[in-house]
Amino acid sequence: MTAMTKIDDRFDVRSWLREALFPHFLCPGCGHGIALRALVWAFHDAGIARDRLAIVSGIGCSGRIGAYIDTNTFHVTHGRPLAYATGLKLARPDLEVVVITGDGDCLAIGGNHLIHACRRNIDLTCVMLNNEIYGMTGGQVSPTTAEDRWTTTTPAGNIEPAFDACRLAEAAGAGLVGREMTLHLPALRDLLVEGLMHPGFSFIEVISDCTEIYGRKNDLGLPAEMMLCQTGSLRPDVYTSTVDQPFRPNRLRTGVLARSDRPGYLARISRVSDR
Amino acid sequence: MLVNRADSRPINVLVVGVGGQGVIMVSKVLAQLCLEQGYEVKQSEVHGMAKRGGSVFSHIRFGARVWSPTIPEGEADVLLAMEWAEGLRWLPSLEPERGIFIADTRRIVPPFAFRNRRRGADPAYITTRPDEVLDRVAGGYAIDATREAEALGNGRAANTVLLGALSTALGFPAEDWLAVISRFVPSKTIETNRQAFHRGRTVIEAGDLPDLSAPPAAPAAAAPVATATPATDRVTWRIEPSWCKGCNVCVTICPERCLALDQRKVAVLAAPDACTGCRLCEYLCPDLAITVSDGALSVAIEGAASPQPAAADPGSRR
Ligand SMILES: Cc1ncc(C[n+]2csc(CCOP(=O)(O)OP(=O)(O)O)c2C)c(N)n1
Ligand code: SF4
Ligand code: SF4
Ligand code: SF4
Ligand SMILES: [Mg+2]
């Protein structure tokens, strides 16, 4: 496991990118770009060879970042990356299968896939980029949109309470559950490494920012200001129910939030596969 | 040089240093020794900031009768400074006519002295050299105790070297000092500490002192808070202009305020001298457009030909 402060000078992000596709399509300041760096850095730190890695991503600005990583990538239908990834993992258990998904992709249309992947504790790493909105389709309300926020489908302000995806995943049985923000890139990288190393289902929520729609329409400041507010003041109260680690003046609960050593799906399937 | 004991007032020893050096250990050894020599002893200390490399000092007073536990200003018979700047800070407490100043020339630079965070920049640490001070005191000795202890194979015995130096000012028998010291140090290190103690005495008695006009010794790597001499001062900051979208994140987030957007709304390093190479801009650029390297990483950036054939955009499915 990497130390929290590890700085690896040998990591060269560009060696992991499909550089011909750059500049990427994300809007100026979009937090998903930082998540992209954290992910490939975690692959590097976890020592995963790129031909042993498969990324399955759903539809959304979040899912699109998978296409920029120079490895095996599958860009599948909206809401279903966990279903595809489950099939892939069963067929090719030797691959490290990572799902990149968004809050809409994972919790709205894909919500059922999520709870059942957690219940099965299937050996995948699911990285959900939470920007509290459907970014790609122009800004509709999502299951994590904070109350009172403007979206195209809540022009008078959102009246629905937001999901705490980590508590949902934990309750549904995920083996490892964690949350980190793009602002704390090294901590995010290290949390992703923990997720990759954990057998069973790892669910990592990444606090990201949709700067162009959510930020602009809700007057949440310039991209850097939005990012600096990730430490808490912008986020719904559901995230703040427990005190965070000391010395991190942060209202969000971050880091590894739940961990269990319940056997993963592959360990259990091997018990019956010979019968 | 022995402390002048002509009058009946207590003898005052002030031990100063920073957290982690062993100021308290040194003063406990002295206090215990004085008790065993039949004196009344009072010792008091301030070590609240010790954990953060802050100032630590300890007053030891011994004599036939000692009333107050603190040494009045200007009445310290011996000032034992385990860190150079702390020694200078406490000089006014020394008895001006007879006071003996024994100082370790080792510098332990506190974090707040790094006003300029650029690698290799000089910290705001006092530049006064030992030779500029020793003439102004009645008896003055400056020793590089850490180097002496390292020569004996254990740099951590530096405080025992200083105890050896202190012993020359107080006149108790060397064997009595060593008996107390051996009760305060781990049993495996008793022999090293015995050598360190004698080394401290020899340095003073033989006048075997370092060249005092040299700047104070560079900090040791093992010191609790120390300057790291940078392997290289070369920081390369590079941008891929065609990837930058002018989001201003790097400009806002740079702790040194050294970035700016040019007329094309592309980030530029406007104040290269201020850049510390902290890499925050590289980490948080959402477009992966910035690379900060110190020579270990060599990637061709600006204007480099794309290593892959142009491919179609991954395509958006809405
Ligand atoms: C079956 C289906 N329904 C709806 C859509 C339209 N659609 C595309 S992306 C998206 C939401 C994306 O939101 P999220 O997962 O939060 O990703 P973000 O863009 O915010 O990163 C929707 C509803 C679709 N592509 N397919
Ligand atoms: S719409 Fe929002 S989430 Fe999508 S790229 Fe733009 S800023 Fe990012
Ligand atoms: S953070 Fe990156 S994209 Fe944004 S202005 Fe700086 S270099 Fe350009
Ligand atoms: S590395 Fe970047 S953020 Fe750090 S001082 Fe230099 S320009 Fe500023
Ligand atoms: Mg979203």
XYZ file of C-alpha atoms and ligand atoms in Angstrom:
644
model
C 0.000 0.000 0.000
C 1.326 3.456 -0.785
C 2.010 6.001 1.898
C -0.285 9.006 1.974
C 2.490 11.376 1.057
C 4.083 9.307 -1.641
C 5.346 11.308 -4.574
C 6.588 9.133 -7.328
C 8.662 11.122 -9.758
C 8.824 8.281 -12.175
C 5.115 8.444 -12.876
C 4.579 10.005 -16.278
C 0.892 10.592 -16.853
C 1.330 11.005 -20.589
C 2.622 7.499 -21.037
C -0.838 6.326 -19.966
C -2.840 8.596 -22.280
C -4.095 8.310 -25.820
C -2.389 11.586 -26.569
C -3.774 11.845 -30.080
C -7.218 12.438 -28.553
C -6.032 15.440 -26.562
C -7.031 18.116 -25.666
C -9.851 16.159 -24.058
C -13.478 17.124 -24.550
C -14.246 18.208 -20.973
C -15.207 21.829 -20.291
C -12.627 24.236 -18.792
C -12.057 23.405 -15.133
C -14.120 20.182 -15.131
C -13.097 18.064 -12.153
C -13.310 14.831 -14.147
C -9.924 15.693 -15.716
C -8.265 15.622 -12.301
C -9.970 12.300 -11.567
C -8.437 11.002 -14.817
C -4.948 11.837 -13.544
C -5.667 10.247 -10.143
C -6.893 7.055 -11.780
C -3.926 6.469 -14.047
C -1.556 7.380 -11.233
C -3.276 4.783 -9.051
C -2.903 2.163 -11.818
C 0.791 3.019 -11.903
C 1.201 2.908 -8.114
C -0.755 -0.326 -7.804
C 1.615 -1.828 -10.344
C -1.095 -2.873 -12.791
C 0.210 -3.622 -16.267
C -1.979 -2.046 -18.905
C -2.638 -5.303 -20.742
C -3.966 -6.757 -17.468
C -6.402 -3.869 -17.066
C -9.862 -3.328 -18.531
C -11.915 -0.199 -18.055
C -15.652 -0.301 -18.534
C -17.374 3.054 -18.496
C -20.925 4.260 -18.840
C -22.376 7.228 -20.642
C -21.780 10.721 -19.316
C -18.916 13.161 -19.159
C -17.561 10.890 -16.419
C -17.694 7.733 -18.523
C -15.929 9.503 -21.365
C -12.661 9.780 -19.468
C -12.135 6.032 -19.853
C -11.598 6.563 -23.587
C -8.512 8.676 -22.924
C -6.652 5.926 -21.075
C -4.327 3.844 -23.195
C -5.460 0.381 -22.092
C -8.419 -1.948 -22.818
C -11.458 0.299 -22.663
C -15.150 -0.367 -23.187
C -17.575 2.508 -23.457
C -20.943 0.854 -22.927
C -24.591 1.814 -22.571
C -25.894 4.324 -20.065
C -26.312 2.881 -16.562
C -25.002 -0.565 -17.428
C -21.219 -0.539 -16.989
C -21.442 -2.683 -13.848
C -23.441 -5.295 -15.722
C -20.916 -5.412 -18.578
C -18.042 -5.442 -16.119
C -19.577 -8.320 -14.165
C -19.763 -10.393 -17.338
C -16.239 -9.455 -18.330
C -14.838 -10.319 -14.910
C -16.552 -13.716 -14.911
C -15.196 -14.487 -18.375
C -11.719 -13.091 -17.705
C -11.021 -13.250 -13.974
C -7.349 -12.567 -14.708
C -8.139 -8.970 -15.716
C -8.302 -6.078 -13.274
C -11.703 -4.642 -14.172
C -12.414 -1.025 -13.297
C -15.720 0.758 -13.815
C -15.867 4.513 -14.369
C -19.331 5.913 -13.896
C -21.197 9.100 -12.985
C -23.728 9.907 -10.304
C -26.555 9.686 -12.836
C -25.142 6.639 -14.567
C -24.493 4.765 -11.314
C -27.288 5.851 -8.981
C -30.237 6.708 -11.237
C -30.560 4.486 -14.295
C -27.846 2.142 -12.954
C -28.951 2.083 -9.317
C -30.117 -1.520 -9.386
C -26.878 -2.719 -10.934
C -25.003 -0.954 -8.175
C -26.843 -2.511 -5.245
C -26.594 -5.991 -6.730
C -22.898 -5.627 -7.543
C -22.418 -4.623 -3.890
C -24.549 -7.523 -2.675
C -22.561 -10.002 -4.767
C -19.303 -8.384 -3.693
C -18.129 -9.015 -7.242
C -14.398 -8.382 -7.644
C -14.512 -5.009 -9.426
C -13.442 -1.459 -8.603
C -16.249 1.014 -9.243
C -15.214 4.671 -9.418
C -18.199 7.034 -9.351
C -17.481 10.636 -10.289
C -20.064 12.654 -8.379
C -20.671 16.118 -9.762
C -24.259 16.249 -8.459
C -25.770 16.572 -11.930
C -26.259 15.022 -15.353
C -23.466 16.984 -16.981
C -23.417 15.511 -20.453
C -27.080 16.036 -21.263
C -27.093 19.663 -20.233
C -27.772 19.681 -16.526
C -30.725 17.614 -15.320
C -31.275 16.796 -11.663
C -29.474 13.695 -10.397
C -29.865 11.553 -7.270
C -27.022 13.472 -5.639
C -28.090 17.036 -6.512
C -28.185 19.122 -3.341
C -31.523 20.533 -2.228
C -32.520 23.938 -3.630
C -30.067 23.752 -6.535
C -31.070 24.889 -9.992
C -31.020 22.273 -12.744
C -32.853 22.258 -16.066
C -35.440 19.910 -14.555
C -35.671 21.773 -11.233
C -35.865 25.375 -12.420
C -37.408 26.432 -9.107
C -34.847 24.539 -7.032
C -34.471 20.842 -6.224
C -36.890 19.543 -3.590
C -35.573 15.975 -3.419
C -33.064 14.888 -0.760
C -29.727 13.564 -2.049
C -28.355 10.050 -1.797
C -25.258 9.330 0.234
C -23.898 6.785 -2.247
C -21.271 5.486 0.144
C -23.790 4.597 2.818
C -25.922 2.973 0.143
C -22.989 0.867 -1.081
C -21.982 -0.087 2.433
C -25.518 -1.147 3.348
C -25.775 -3.183 0.152
C -22.612 -5.106 1.085
C -19.674 -3.579 -0.807
C -16.333 -4.889 0.479
C -14.585 -1.522 0.492
C -16.255 1.887 0.415
C -14.400 5.195 0.244
C -14.788 8.807 -0.760
C -12.249 11.449 -1.698
C -12.259 14.762 -3.529
C -10.312 15.832 -6.592
C -8.867 18.727 -4.577
C -6.873 16.211 -2.531
C -5.312 14.479 -5.492
C -2.626 12.446 -3.668
C -5.182 11.202 -1.129
C -7.556 10.337 -3.949
C -4.807 8.421 -5.730
C -3.977 6.464 -2.588
C -7.632 5.669 -1.924
C -7.972 4.382 -5.489
C -4.924 2.188 -4.934
C -6.622 0.753 -1.843
C -9.720 0.079 -3.888
C -7.726 -1.631 -6.636
C -5.918 -3.848 -4.137
C -9.056 -4.894 -2.297
C -10.524 -8.254 -3.334
C -14.285 -8.087 -3.663
C -16.280 -5.017 -4.668
C -14.704 -1.598 -4.053
C -16.871 1.479 -4.376
C -15.048 4.815 -4.541
C -16.965 8.062 -4.744
C -14.940 10.932 -6.214
C -16.164 14.422 -5.414
C -15.836 16.219 -8.742
C -17.114 19.487 -10.182
C -19.297 20.247 -13.174
C -18.013 23.758 -13.617
C -19.762 24.802 -16.808
C -23.327 23.853 -15.929
C -23.784 23.156 -12.233
C -21.207 25.716 -11.178
C -22.180 28.466 -13.590
C -25.946 28.119 -13.235
C -25.831 27.901 -9.456
C -23.307 30.696 -9.123
C -20.813 28.481 -7.327
C -17.792 30.489 -8.448
C -14.935 29.918 -10.845
C -13.531 26.380 -11.228
C -10.801 26.850 -8.623
C -13.275 28.302 -6.142
C -15.634 25.382 -6.654
C -12.779 22.984 -6.068
C -11.697 24.727 -2.895
C -15.285 24.458 -1.632
C -15.177 20.661 -1.933
C -14.102 20.571 1.678
C -17.705 20.950 2.613
C -19.647 24.134 2.419
C -21.220 23.345 -0.950
C -22.234 19.806 -0.209
C -25.516 18.459 1.092
C -25.868 17.696 4.762
C -26.187 13.955 4.152
C -22.431 13.849 3.679
C -21.588 15.485 6.956
C -23.172 13.206 9.489
C -19.885 11.979 10.951
C -16.782 13.791 12.034
C -13.837 13.497 9.664
C -10.241 12.656 10.506
C -8.499 15.217 12.711
C -6.423 17.953 11.035
C -8.558 17.887 7.897
C -10.910 20.837 8.286
C -13.412 19.143 6.150
C -17.098 18.619 6.626
C -17.120 15.728 4.180
C -16.409 12.246 5.425
C -13.494 11.080 3.305
C -11.054 8.205 3.124
C -11.995 4.563 3.578
C -15.465 4.603 5.136
C -16.188 0.880 5.313
C -14.200 -2.286 4.799
C -15.132 -5.931 5.219
C -13.370 -9.151 4.373
C -16.515 -10.924 3.233
C -15.390 -13.308 0.451
C -15.644 -11.874 -3.050
C -17.838 -13.371 -5.779
C -14.961 -15.122 -7.526
C -13.906 -16.875 -4.332
C -17.447 -18.148 -3.871
C -18.003 -19.155 -7.482
C -14.890 -21.324 -7.412
C -16.554 -23.385 -4.671
C -19.419 -24.403 -6.945
C -17.808 -24.329 -10.392
C -16.546 -27.941 -10.086
C -19.900 -29.417 -9.105
C 37.644 27.903 32.828
C 35.889 27.282 36.149
C 32.889 29.142 37.395
C 33.948 31.731 39.985
C 32.512 30.524 43.283
C 33.847 33.235 45.547
C 30.490 34.438 46.831
C 27.813 32.377 48.533
C 25.035 32.819 45.980
C 23.838 29.787 43.980
C 25.479 28.791 40.739
C 23.199 29.280 37.758
C 23.300 27.115 34.653
C 20.967 27.845 31.793
C 20.553 25.093 29.186
C 18.843 26.088 25.919
C 18.034 24.351 22.647
C 15.098 23.200 20.561
C 12.685 20.334 20.934
C 14.139 16.883 20.488
C 17.746 17.758 21.333
C 17.799 16.561 24.912
C 17.787 19.854 26.841
C 15.730 18.229 29.559
C 17.949 15.140 29.717
C 21.053 17.301 30.038
C 19.560 19.385 32.809
C 18.314 16.331 34.682
C 21.820 14.879 34.628
C 23.222 18.117 36.020
C 20.514 18.460 38.677
C 20.993 14.875 39.820
C 24.748 15.283 39.976
C 24.456 18.457 42.079
C 22.082 16.702 44.477
C 24.560 13.860 44.873
C 27.327 16.371 45.535
C 25.313 17.602 48.520
C 23.843 20.820 47.116
C 20.339 22.107 47.224
C 19.052 22.190 43.624
C 16.146 23.849 41.858
C 15.376 23.171 38.235
C 12.617 24.616 36.079
C 11.935 24.337 32.405
C 9.746 25.501 29.558
C 9.282 22.925 26.879
C 5.769 23.537 25.597
C 6.849 23.925 21.978
C 9.279 21.051 22.047
C 7.287 18.793 19.734
C 7.388 21.377 16.947
C 11.123 22.064 17.056
C 10.454 25.167 19.142
C 12.535 26.770 21.846
C 13.217 24.747 24.983
C 15.104 26.077 28.002
C 15.897 24.869 31.464
C 17.202 26.693 34.550
C 19.366 24.777 37.016
C 20.400 26.538 40.238
C 22.440 24.870 42.923
C 24.207 25.981 46.121
C 24.003 25.832 49.899
C 20.574 27.407 49.750
C 18.444 28.127 46.636
C 15.266 30.155 46.901
C 13.891 30.949 43.434
C 13.827 28.328 40.645
C 14.478 30.892 37.906
C 17.725 32.621 37.013
C 17.500 36.426 37.025
C 18.485 38.111 33.745
C 22.220 38.638 33.472
C 23.056 36.136 36.224
C 23.654 32.857 34.388
C 27.125 31.612 35.268
C 27.011 29.136 32.410
C 24.885 29.290 29.283
C 24.928 25.895 27.579
C 23.401 26.302 24.107
C 22.643 23.112 22.243
C 21.594 25.034 19.115
C 23.384 28.079 17.712
C 20.495 30.536 17.263
C 19.030 29.605 20.649
C 22.409 30.418 22.190
C 22.392 33.861 20.606
C 18.790 34.409 21.704
C 19.712 33.771 25.353
C 23.049 35.652 25.458
C 21.625 38.561 27.509
C 20.955 36.193 30.399
C 24.692 35.541 30.788
C 26.586 37.160 33.693
C 28.507 39.887 31.801
C 31.727 39.824 33.884
C 32.286 36.112 34.456
C 29.653 34.172 32.452
C 30.780 31.182 30.410
C 29.127 30.546 27.050
C 29.341 27.000 25.657
C 27.569 26.605 22.331
C 26.995 23.900 19.791
C 27.453 25.482 16.375
C 24.867 23.167 14.838
C 21.981 24.983 13.148
C 18.469 23.606 13.389
C 16.375 25.789 11.166
C 12.728 26.092 12.225
C 10.057 25.730 9.538
C 8.923 29.349 9.853
C 12.412 30.537 8.877
C 11.731 29.357 5.334
C 10.242 32.603 4.117
C 11.184 31.768 0.560
C 9.938 28.285 -0.147
C 11.999 27.833 -3.279
C 14.258 24.819 -3.029
C 17.771 25.759 -2.035
C 16.813 29.291 -0.945
C 18.557 30.570 2.174
C 16.372 30.425 5.270
C 15.924 33.484 7.468
C 18.444 32.133 9.998
C 20.792 34.404 11.926
C 24.112 34.865 10.122
C 26.215 35.807 13.167
C 29.399 33.707 13.243
C 30.856 32.200 16.439
C 34.003 34.389 16.321
C 31.830 37.502 16.345
C 30.304 36.442 19.670
C 33.054 34.713 21.606
C 35.094 37.916 22.050
C 32.150 39.610 23.717
C 31.784 37.061 26.550
C 34.095 36.359 29.473
C 34.604 32.730 28.504
C 33.312 31.379 25.252
C 33.512 27.994 23.530
C 31.863 26.937 20.300
C 31.906 23.236 19.428
C 30.397 21.211 16.634
C 29.191 18.584 19.095
C 27.276 16.573 16.534
C 30.344 16.184 14.370
C 32.403 15.164 17.390
C 29.797 12.583 18.346
C 29.494 11.326 14.791
C 33.249 10.805 14.728
C 32.688 8.459 17.673
C 30.034 6.621 15.707
C 26.827 8.003 17.209
C 25.637 11.520 16.362
C 22.970 11.258 19.027
C 25.623 11.398 21.727
C 26.110 15.108 20.899
C 24.434 16.146 24.126
C 26.916 14.065 26.099
C 29.762 15.841 24.282
C 28.193 19.066 25.524
C 27.930 17.657 29.054
C 31.654 16.917 28.860
C 32.244 20.512 27.806
C 29.996 21.754 30.625
C 31.875 19.636 33.154
C 35.026 21.708 32.601
C 33.185 24.752 33.921
C 31.817 23.175 37.106
C 34.682 21.194 38.526
C 32.958 18.050 39.766
C 35.043 14.869 39.275
C 34.640 13.341 35.816
C 33.848 9.906 37.289
C 30.904 11.376 39.229
C 29.497 12.870 36.011
C 29.844 9.563 34.215
C 28.145 7.673 37.040
C 25.063 9.873 36.649
C 25.127 9.893 32.843
C 25.234 6.105 32.660
C 21.955 6.009 34.602
C 20.265 8.304 32.078
C 21.315 6.723 28.777
C 20.367 3.311 27.310
C 22.718 0.664 28.670
C 23.937 -0.292 25.187
C 25.253 3.235 24.639
C 27.083 3.747 27.954
C 30.496 3.215 26.392
C 29.807 5.599 23.485
C 28.540 8.196 25.927
C 31.618 7.806 28.094
C 33.808 8.500 25.063
C 31.571 11.390 24.047
C 31.857 12.912 27.515
C 35.652 12.711 27.455
C 35.692 14.091 23.921
C 33.730 17.120 25.145
C 36.237 17.695 27.955
C 39.232 17.305 25.650
C 37.840 19.720 23.098
C 37.617 22.449 25.741
C 40.715 21.636 27.757
C 42.988 21.148 24.768
C 41.482 24.161 23.025
C 40.810 21.767 20.160
C 38.027 23.980 18.859
C 36.822 24.311 15.265
C 37.611 27.264 13.035
C 35.321 29.895 14.495
C 35.229 32.218 11.533
C 33.522 29.530 9.482
C 29.761 29.732 9.222
C 27.942 27.539 11.756
C 27.819 23.882 10.871
C 25.287 22.790 8.323
C 22.314 20.983 9.810
C 22.481 17.223 10.090
C 20.014 15.087 8.206
C 19.021 13.430 11.463
C 18.121 16.709 13.145
C 14.400 16.879 14.002
C 13.796 19.970 11.881
C 16.414 20.705 9.316
C 17.098 22.243 5.950
C 17.527 19.705 3.237
C 20.248 20.641 0.839
C 18.511 20.154 -2.494
C 20.053 17.699 -4.877
C 19.167 20.053 -7.659
C 17.721 23.501 -7.831
C 16.542 22.989 -11.361
C 12.780 22.896 -11.679
C 11.350 22.674 -15.131
C 7.806 23.930 -15.585
C 6.293 23.099 -18.924
C 2.925 23.629 -20.531
C 1.237 22.018 -23.498
C -0.479 25.157 -24.837
C -2.862 23.274 -27.092
C -4.249 21.342 -24.106
C -4.757 24.353 -21.815
C -8.319 25.685 -21.723
C -7.558 28.753 -19.640
C -9.662 27.635 -16.693
C -7.468 29.609 -14.275
C -7.326 26.737 -11.750
C -3.513 26.683 -11.713
C -3.296 30.469 -11.467
C -5.552 30.522 -8.410
C -4.126 27.458 -6.731
C -0.378 28.192 -7.026
C 0.790 28.993 -3.487
C 3.532 31.279 -4.805
C 1.244 33.200 -7.159
C 3.688 32.716 -9.996
C 1.332 31.722 -12.808
C -0.761 33.909 -15.116
C -2.847 33.588 -18.269
C -1.438 35.218 -21.392
C -3.456 37.029 -24.086
C -4.374 33.685 -25.648
C -5.714 32.536 -22.241
C -2.928 30.010 -21.893
C -1.178 29.550 -18.559
C 2.393 30.831 -18.381
C 5.003 30.822 -15.642
C 5.137 34.575 -15.119
C 7.467 34.556 -12.102
C 9.850 31.629 -12.625
C 12.061 32.667 -9.712
C 9.208 32.169 -7.277
C 8.301 28.657 -8.415
C 9.209 26.093 -5.759
C 8.440 23.059 -7.895
C 5.661 22.017 -5.512
C 3.722 20.485 -8.443
C 0.320 21.602 -7.197
C -0.471 23.184 -10.564
C 0.481 19.952 -12.310
C -1.671 17.857 -9.994
C -4.783 19.992 -10.243
C -4.760 21.048 -13.883
C -7.960 19.436 -15.161
C -6.494 19.306 -18.659
C -3.204 17.582 -17.716
C -1.439 20.413 -19.546
C 1.297 21.165 -16.989
C 4.410 19.107 -16.250
C 6.755 20.081 -13.421
C 9.974 18.135 -13.293
C 13.331 18.334 -11.637
C 15.310 16.588 -14.270
C 14.450 13.033 -13.206
C 11.436 13.044 -15.470
C 12.152 13.754 -19.085
C 9.190 14.141 -21.344
C 9.189 16.258 -24.429
C 6.305 18.663 -24.127
C 5.901 21.851 -26.008
C 5.665 21.475 -29.748
C 6.501 17.781 -29.579
C 5.186 15.675 -32.414
C 2.342 13.462 -31.330
C 3.683 9.932 -30.814
C 0.476 8.327 -32.047
C -1.335 8.682 -35.359
C -4.263 11.046 -35.167
C -7.301 9.022 -34.173
C -10.927 9.892 -34.258
C -12.522 11.360 -31.156
C -13.965 8.552 -29.001
C -17.371 9.801 -30.013
C -20.119 10.927 -27.722
C -23.229 8.891 -27.311
C -25.944 10.857 -25.747
C -30.562 4.710 -21.939
C -30.140 6.122 -21.965
N -30.890 7.034 -21.306
C -30.510 8.333 -21.275
C -29.363 8.714 -21.900
C -28.963 10.174 -21.888
N -27.863 10.445 -20.980
C -26.623 10.513 -21.421
S -25.529 10.901 -20.216
C -26.782 10.998 -19.091
C -26.528 11.395 -17.665
C -25.095 11.491 -17.284
O -24.991 11.926 -15.973
P -23.845 11.389 -15.067
O -23.835 9.937 -15.053
O -23.965 12.065 -13.722
O -22.509 11.861 -15.788
P -21.849 13.287 -15.918
O -22.062 13.712 -17.312
O -22.475 14.191 -14.942
O -20.424 13.043 -15.618
C -27.980 10.725 -19.668
C -29.269 10.765 -18.916
C -28.623 7.750 -22.609
N -27.477 8.071 -23.236
N -29.020 6.491 -22.609
S -20.796 19.512 -18.714
Fe -20.055 19.576 -16.627
S -19.390 17.497 -16.202
Fe -19.557 17.677 -18.408
S -17.519 18.271 -19.117
Fe -18.660 20.139 -18.804
S -18.157 20.742 -16.727
Fe -17.588 18.608 -16.911
S -5.188 24.617 -14.877
Fe -4.488 23.730 -16.802
S -6.118 24.171 -18.266
Fe -6.438 25.476 -16.483
S -5.402 27.404 -17.022
Fe -3.942 26.155 -15.872
S -2.794 25.035 -17.445
Fe -4.621 25.831 -18.415
S 5.052 24.076 -9.182
Fe 3.257 25.155 -9.964
S 1.982 25.557 -8.178
Fe 4.046 25.049 -7.424
S 5.081 27.019 -7.221
Fe 5.580 26.255 -9.264
S 4.022 27.159 -10.596
Fe 3.282 27.356 -8.503
Mg -22.943 13.613 -12.997
